[in-house]
Amino acid sequence: MERLDKILVSQGVGSRKEVQKLIRSKRVTLNGEVVTKPETKLDAESSEIAVDGQALNVKKYIYLMLNKPQGYVSATEDNLHKTVLELVPEDFKRKGLFPAGRLDKDTEGLMIITDDGDFAHRILSPKNHVWKTYYAELDGEPDESVVSAFERGITLDDGTKLLPAKLDLLGNNRVRVKITEGKFHQVKKMFASCGFKVIFLKRESVGGLSLDGNLPKGSCRELTNSEIAAVFLVK
Ligand code: URA
């Protein structure tokens, strides 16, 4: 059960103040009856909400793009560190939100936060070949032999065999790397196995979805339908 005003805000009807005004001015109905209390609790899935007689097609899940800054952990709760969920504005907050894929505390960039478990699973499962693209700065200049090693699939020191990855050399110790898996510290471990330390790491895209260059660090916004679909387009 959720508050009516919160549901309307989450569906993009307006800000908290605006929707409260709409409700108080009798422009919102719940199962055909006018409601005047913004705090009315209801189950959005089984109720029919209308604004000015126009039925609202309540979206089941929420999909957010976060421009993750350094210093936040990709967890829903943590006793020691700030979590990425603390960056989600109140109006987008709902039960069951979690980051679809982890970034290290010192990694920044594109993070998708959702409450749709199947969607997250599809992104993360290597079977689906959703390429995750990272920009990295290293403590040295890799050469073509590293590109080939990534292409063949790196075997980590603990014996873990990784899937082939794509590496672009950008010069001045900078690279762009694409992987389909998301193992713990994967990019850092791949470079470590070739003798390099990653000193800066930023995720630029997930599948065909790129980080919005106009989204300030630490901010979050809803994904559009075409952006949600773009995640599964090959890039
Ligand atoms: N690989 C890493 O090593 N760290 C990240 O945060 C993401 C991928």
GROMACS .gro file of C-alpha atoms and ligand atoms in nm:
model
  243
    1MET     CA    1   0.000   0.000   0.000
    2GLU     CA    2   0.136   0.339  -0.098
    3ARG     CA    3   0.027   0.699  -0.060
    4LEU     CA    4  -0.174   0.838  -0.352
    5ASP     CA    5   0.041   1.151  -0.384
    6LYS     CA    6   0.358   0.943  -0.392
    7ILE     CA    7   0.216   0.719  -0.666
    8LEU     CA    8   0.118   1.020  -0.878
    9VAL     CA    9   0.465   1.171  -0.840
   10SER     CA   10   0.629   0.840  -0.932
   11GLN     CA   11   0.416   0.829  -1.250
   12GLY     CA   12   0.537   1.173  -1.356
   13VAL     CA   13   0.207   1.355  -1.298
   14GLY     CA   14   0.386   1.638  -1.119
   15SER     CA   15   0.587   1.733  -0.813
   16ARG     CA   16   0.469   1.636  -0.466
   17LYS     CA   17   0.323   1.986  -0.417
   18GLU     CA   18   0.151   1.989  -0.758
   19VAL     CA   19  -0.015   1.651  -0.716
   20GLN     CA   20  -0.133   1.739  -0.366
   21LYS     CA   21  -0.300   2.044  -0.513
   22LEU     CA   22  -0.459   1.832  -0.789
   23ILE     CA   23  -0.597   1.589  -0.533
   24ARG     CA   24  -0.729   1.862  -0.303
   25SER     CA   25  -0.899   2.031  -0.597
   26LYS     CA   26  -1.098   1.709  -0.661
   27ARG     CA   27  -0.939   1.631  -0.996
   28VAL     CA   28  -0.827   1.281  -0.898
   29THR     CA   29  -1.052   0.975  -0.871
   30LEU     CA   30  -0.987   0.636  -0.723
   31ASN     CA   31  -1.206   0.360  -0.870
   32GLY     CA   32  -1.441   0.630  -0.995
   33GLU     CA   33  -1.474   0.815  -0.664
   34VAL     CA   34  -1.321   1.156  -0.601
   35VAL     CA   35  -1.044   1.146  -0.339
   36THR     CA   36  -0.934   1.460  -0.161
   37LYS     CA   37  -0.668   1.330   0.078
   38PRO     CA   38  -0.316   1.307  -0.067
   39GLU     CA   39  -0.222   1.061   0.209
   40THR     CA   40  -0.488   0.806   0.103
   41LYS     CA   41  -0.320   0.462   0.093
   42LEU     CA   42  -0.387   0.222  -0.189
   43ASP     CA   43  -0.249  -0.066  -0.390
   44ALA     CA   44  -0.156   0.092  -0.724
   45GLU     CA   45  -0.174  -0.238  -0.912
   46SER     CA   46  -0.532  -0.316  -0.824
   47SER     CA   47  -0.680   0.036  -0.821
   48GLU     CA   48  -0.790   0.257  -1.104
   49ILE     CA   49  -0.655   0.607  -1.064
   50ALA     CA   50  -0.767   0.885  -1.297
   51VAL     CA   51  -0.662   1.248  -1.328
   52ASP     CA   52  -0.920   1.479  -1.490
   53GLY     CA   53  -1.106   1.166  -1.601
   54GLN     CA   54  -0.795   1.026  -1.775
   55ALA     CA   55  -0.703   0.680  -1.642
   56LEU     CA   56  -0.343   0.648  -1.532
   57ASN     CA   57  -0.156   0.349  -1.661
   58VAL     CA   58   0.051   0.284  -1.350
   59LYS     CA   59   0.393   0.150  -1.436
   60LYS     CA   60   0.481  -0.163  -1.248
   61TYR     CA   61   0.852  -0.103  -1.213
   62ILE     CA   62   1.085   0.192  -1.194
   63TYR     CA   63   1.413   0.221  -1.387
   64LEU     CA   64   1.662   0.489  -1.286
   65MET     CA   65   1.989   0.606  -1.431
   66LEU     CA   66   2.236   0.720  -1.167
   67ASN     CA   67   2.560   0.902  -1.238
   68LYS     CA   68   2.747   0.732  -0.956
   69PRO     CA   69   3.018   0.938  -0.790
   70GLN     CA   70   3.315   0.785  -0.611
   71GLY     CA   71   3.270   0.715  -0.240
   72TYR     CA   72   2.942   0.523  -0.255
   73VAL     CA   73   2.902   0.146  -0.232
   74SER     CA   74   2.665  -0.048  -0.459
   75ALA     CA   75   2.456  -0.194  -0.182
   76THR     CA   76   2.109  -0.136  -0.048
   77GLU     CA   77   2.241  -0.115   0.309
   78ASP     CA   78   2.581  -0.072   0.466
   79ASN     CA   79   2.677   0.009   0.822
   80LEU     CA   80   3.001   0.182   0.731
   81HIS     CA   81   2.965   0.345   0.394
   82LYS     CA   82   2.723   0.565   0.207
   83THR     CA   83   2.518   0.359  -0.041
   84VAL     CA   84   2.403   0.446  -0.393
   85LEU     CA   85   2.044   0.420  -0.272
   86GLU     CA   86   2.104   0.726  -0.056
   87LEU     CA   87   2.137   0.919  -0.383
   88VAL     CA   88   1.786   0.824  -0.497
   89PRO     CA   89   1.547   1.118  -0.442
   90GLU     CA   90   1.253   1.058  -0.209
   91ASP     CA   91   1.002   1.072  -0.496
   92PHE     CA   92   1.163   0.773  -0.670
   93LYS     CA   93   1.209   0.569  -0.354
   94ARG     CA   94   1.008   0.252  -0.320
   95LYS     CA   95   1.049  -0.091  -0.165
   96GLY     CA   96   1.273  -0.337  -0.347
   97LEU     CA   97   1.500  -0.088  -0.528
   98PHE     CA   98   1.850  -0.218  -0.587
   99PRO     CA   99   2.147  -0.150  -0.817
  100ALA     CA  100   2.147  -0.371  -1.129
  101GLY     CA  101   2.517  -0.454  -1.130
  102ARG     CA  102   2.787  -0.340  -0.894
  103LEU     CA  103   3.046  -0.070  -0.925
  104ASP     CA  104   3.330  -0.047  -0.674
  105LYS     CA  105   3.330   0.233  -0.420
  106ASP     CA  106   3.597   0.420  -0.618
  107THR     CA  107   3.433   0.358  -0.959
  108GLU     CA  108   3.202   0.618  -1.106
  109GLY     CA  109   2.957   0.643  -1.393
  110LEU     CA  110   2.646   0.472  -1.524
  111MET     CA  111   2.447   0.271  -1.276
  112ILE     CA  112   2.095   0.141  -1.327
  113ILE     CA  113   1.876   0.121  -1.018
  114THR     CA  114   1.548  -0.067  -1.045
  115ASP     CA  115   1.298  -0.285  -0.861
  116ASP     CA  116   1.261  -0.519  -1.161
  117GLY     CA  117   1.457  -0.834  -1.074
  118ASP     CA  118   1.414  -1.003  -1.415
  119PHE     CA  119   1.543  -0.694  -1.595
  120ALA     CA  120   1.853  -0.684  -1.372
  121HIS     CA  121   1.912  -1.055  -1.425
  122ARG     CA  122   1.898  -1.012  -1.803
  123ILE     CA  123   2.161  -0.736  -1.785
  124LEU     CA  124   2.393  -0.933  -1.562
  125SER     CA  125   2.373  -1.278  -1.717
  126PRO     CA  126   2.676  -1.322  -1.949
  127LYS     CA  127   2.452  -1.542  -2.169
  128ASN     CA  128   2.277  -1.228  -2.289
  129HIS     CA  129   2.601  -1.062  -2.403
  130VAL     CA  130   2.513  -0.717  -2.272
  131TRP     CA  131   2.844  -0.533  -2.315
  132LYS     CA  132   2.942  -0.304  -2.030
  133THR     CA  133   3.181  -0.031  -2.144
  134TYR     CA  134   3.437   0.126  -1.911
  135TYR     CA  135   3.683   0.409  -1.952
  136ALA     CA  136   3.998   0.350  -1.747
  137GLU     CA  137   4.324   0.521  -1.667
  138LEU     CA  138   4.618   0.296  -1.586
  139ASP     CA  139   4.960   0.335  -1.427
  140GLY     CA  140   5.132   0.251  -1.756
  141GLU     CA  141   5.083   0.216  -2.130
  142PRO     CA  142   4.944  -0.122  -2.244
  143ASP     CA  143   5.034  -0.249  -2.592
  144GLU     CA  144   4.873  -0.472  -2.853
  145SER     CA  145   4.973  -0.786  -2.659
  146VAL     CA  146   4.730  -0.679  -2.386
  147VAL     CA  147   4.457  -0.623  -2.648
  148SER     CA  148   4.515  -0.979  -2.775
  149ALA     CA  149   4.515  -1.124  -2.422
  150PHE     CA  150   4.180  -0.955  -2.351
  151GLU     CA  151   4.046  -1.080  -2.684
  152ARG     CA  152   4.145  -1.440  -2.605
  153GLY     CA  153   3.996  -1.421  -2.253
  154ILE     CA  154   4.210  -1.355  -1.948
  155THR     CA  155   4.271  -1.626  -1.688
  156LEU     CA  156   4.298  -1.468  -1.345
  157ASP     CA  157   4.560  -1.570  -1.085
  158ASP     CA  158   4.299  -1.780  -0.903
  159GLY     CA  159   4.233  -1.979  -1.222
  160THR     CA  160   3.906  -1.806  -1.316
  161LYS     CA  161   3.873  -1.805  -1.695
  162LEU     CA  162   3.707  -1.489  -1.822
  163LEU     CA  163   3.513  -1.441  -2.142
  164PRO     CA  164   3.673  -1.246  -2.428
  165ALA     CA  165   3.684  -0.869  -2.376
  166LYS     CA  166   3.741  -0.582  -2.616
  167LEU     CA  167   4.015  -0.333  -2.542
  168ASP     CA  168   4.074  -0.001  -2.721
  169LEU     CA  169   4.403   0.178  -2.657
  170LEU     CA  170   4.349   0.554  -2.634
  171GLY     CA  171   4.707   0.659  -2.558
  172ASN     CA  172   4.848   0.838  -2.250
  173ASN     CA  173   4.770   0.533  -2.029
  174ARG     CA  174   4.401   0.556  -2.116
  175VAL     CA  175   4.184   0.271  -2.242
  176ARG     CA  176   3.827   0.175  -2.315
  177VAL     CA  177   3.731  -0.181  -2.221
  178LYS     CA  178   3.415  -0.380  -2.288
  179ILE     CA  179   3.313  -0.687  -2.091
  180THR     CA  180   2.997  -0.900  -2.077
  181GLU     CA  181   3.047  -1.036  -1.726
  182GLY     CA  182   3.048  -0.850  -1.397
  183LYS     CA  183   3.274  -1.041  -1.163
  184PHE     CA  184   3.401  -0.875  -0.846
  185HIS     CA  185   3.670  -0.616  -0.934
  186GLN     CA  186   3.679  -0.768  -1.281
  187VAL     CA  187   3.834  -0.485  -1.481
  188LYS     CA  188   4.094  -0.414  -1.211
  189LYS     CA  189   4.184  -0.784  -1.188
  190MET     CA  190   4.212  -0.817  -1.566
  191PHE     CA  191   4.460  -0.533  -1.583
  192ALA     CA  192   4.643  -0.654  -1.272
  193SER     CA  193   4.698  -0.990  -1.441
  194CYS     CA  194   4.871  -0.799  -1.725
  195GLY     CA  195   5.081  -0.593  -1.481
  196PHE     CA  196   4.877  -0.270  -1.468
  197LYS     CA  197   4.699  -0.090  -1.190
  198VAL     CA  198   4.369   0.088  -1.265
  199ILE     CA  199   4.385   0.435  -1.115
  200PHE     CA  200   4.053   0.566  -1.248
  201LEU     CA  201   3.747   0.373  -1.364
  202LYS     CA  202   3.419   0.495  -1.503
  203ARG     CA  203   3.133   0.298  -1.660
  204GLU     CA  204   3.015   0.470  -1.975
  205SER     CA  205   2.747   0.236  -2.104
  206VAL     CA  206   2.547  -0.080  -2.048
  207GLY     CA  207   2.442  -0.238  -2.380
  208GLY     CA  208   2.311   0.044  -2.599
  209LEU     CA  209   2.243   0.273  -2.302
  210SER     CA  210   2.504   0.542  -2.242
  211LEU     CA  211   2.546   0.766  -1.942
  212ASP     CA  212   2.359   1.093  -1.999
  213GLY     CA  213   2.632   1.356  -2.025
  214ASN     CA  214   2.393   1.618  -1.882
  215LEU     CA  215   2.325   1.420  -1.566
  216PRO     CA  216   2.537   1.568  -1.287
  217LYS     CA  217   2.745   1.334  -1.070
  218GLY     CA  218   2.533   1.203  -0.782
  219SER     CA  219   2.205   1.268  -0.968
  220CYS     CA  220   1.947   1.026  -1.086
  221ARG     CA  221   1.661   1.033  -1.334
  222GLU     CA  222   1.407   0.791  -1.478
  223LEU     CA  223   1.495   0.605  -1.795
  224THR     CA  224   1.267   0.658  -2.093
  225ASN     CA  225   1.105   0.354  -2.257
  226SER     CA  226   1.347   0.369  -2.547
  227GLU     CA  227   1.642   0.385  -2.310
  228ILE     CA  228   1.514   0.078  -2.124
  229ALA     CA  229   1.492  -0.106  -2.456
  230ALA     CA  230   1.837   0.023  -2.561
  231VAL     CA  231   2.002  -0.170  -2.276
  232PHE     CA  232   1.949  -0.489  -2.477
  233LEU     CA  233   2.054  -0.349  -2.813
  234VAL     CA  234   2.402  -0.448  -2.921
  235LYS     CA  235   2.653  -0.170  -2.894
  236URA     N1  236   3.540  -0.379  -1.270
  236URA     C1  237   3.603  -0.333  -1.160
  236URA     O1  238   3.714  -0.372  -1.131
  236URA     N2  239   3.539  -0.243  -1.084
  236URA     C2  240   3.417  -0.195  -1.111
  236URA     O2  241   3.366  -0.113  -1.037
  236URA     C3  242   3.353  -0.242  -1.227
  236URA     C4  243   3.417  -0.335  -1.305
   0.00000   0.00000   0.00000
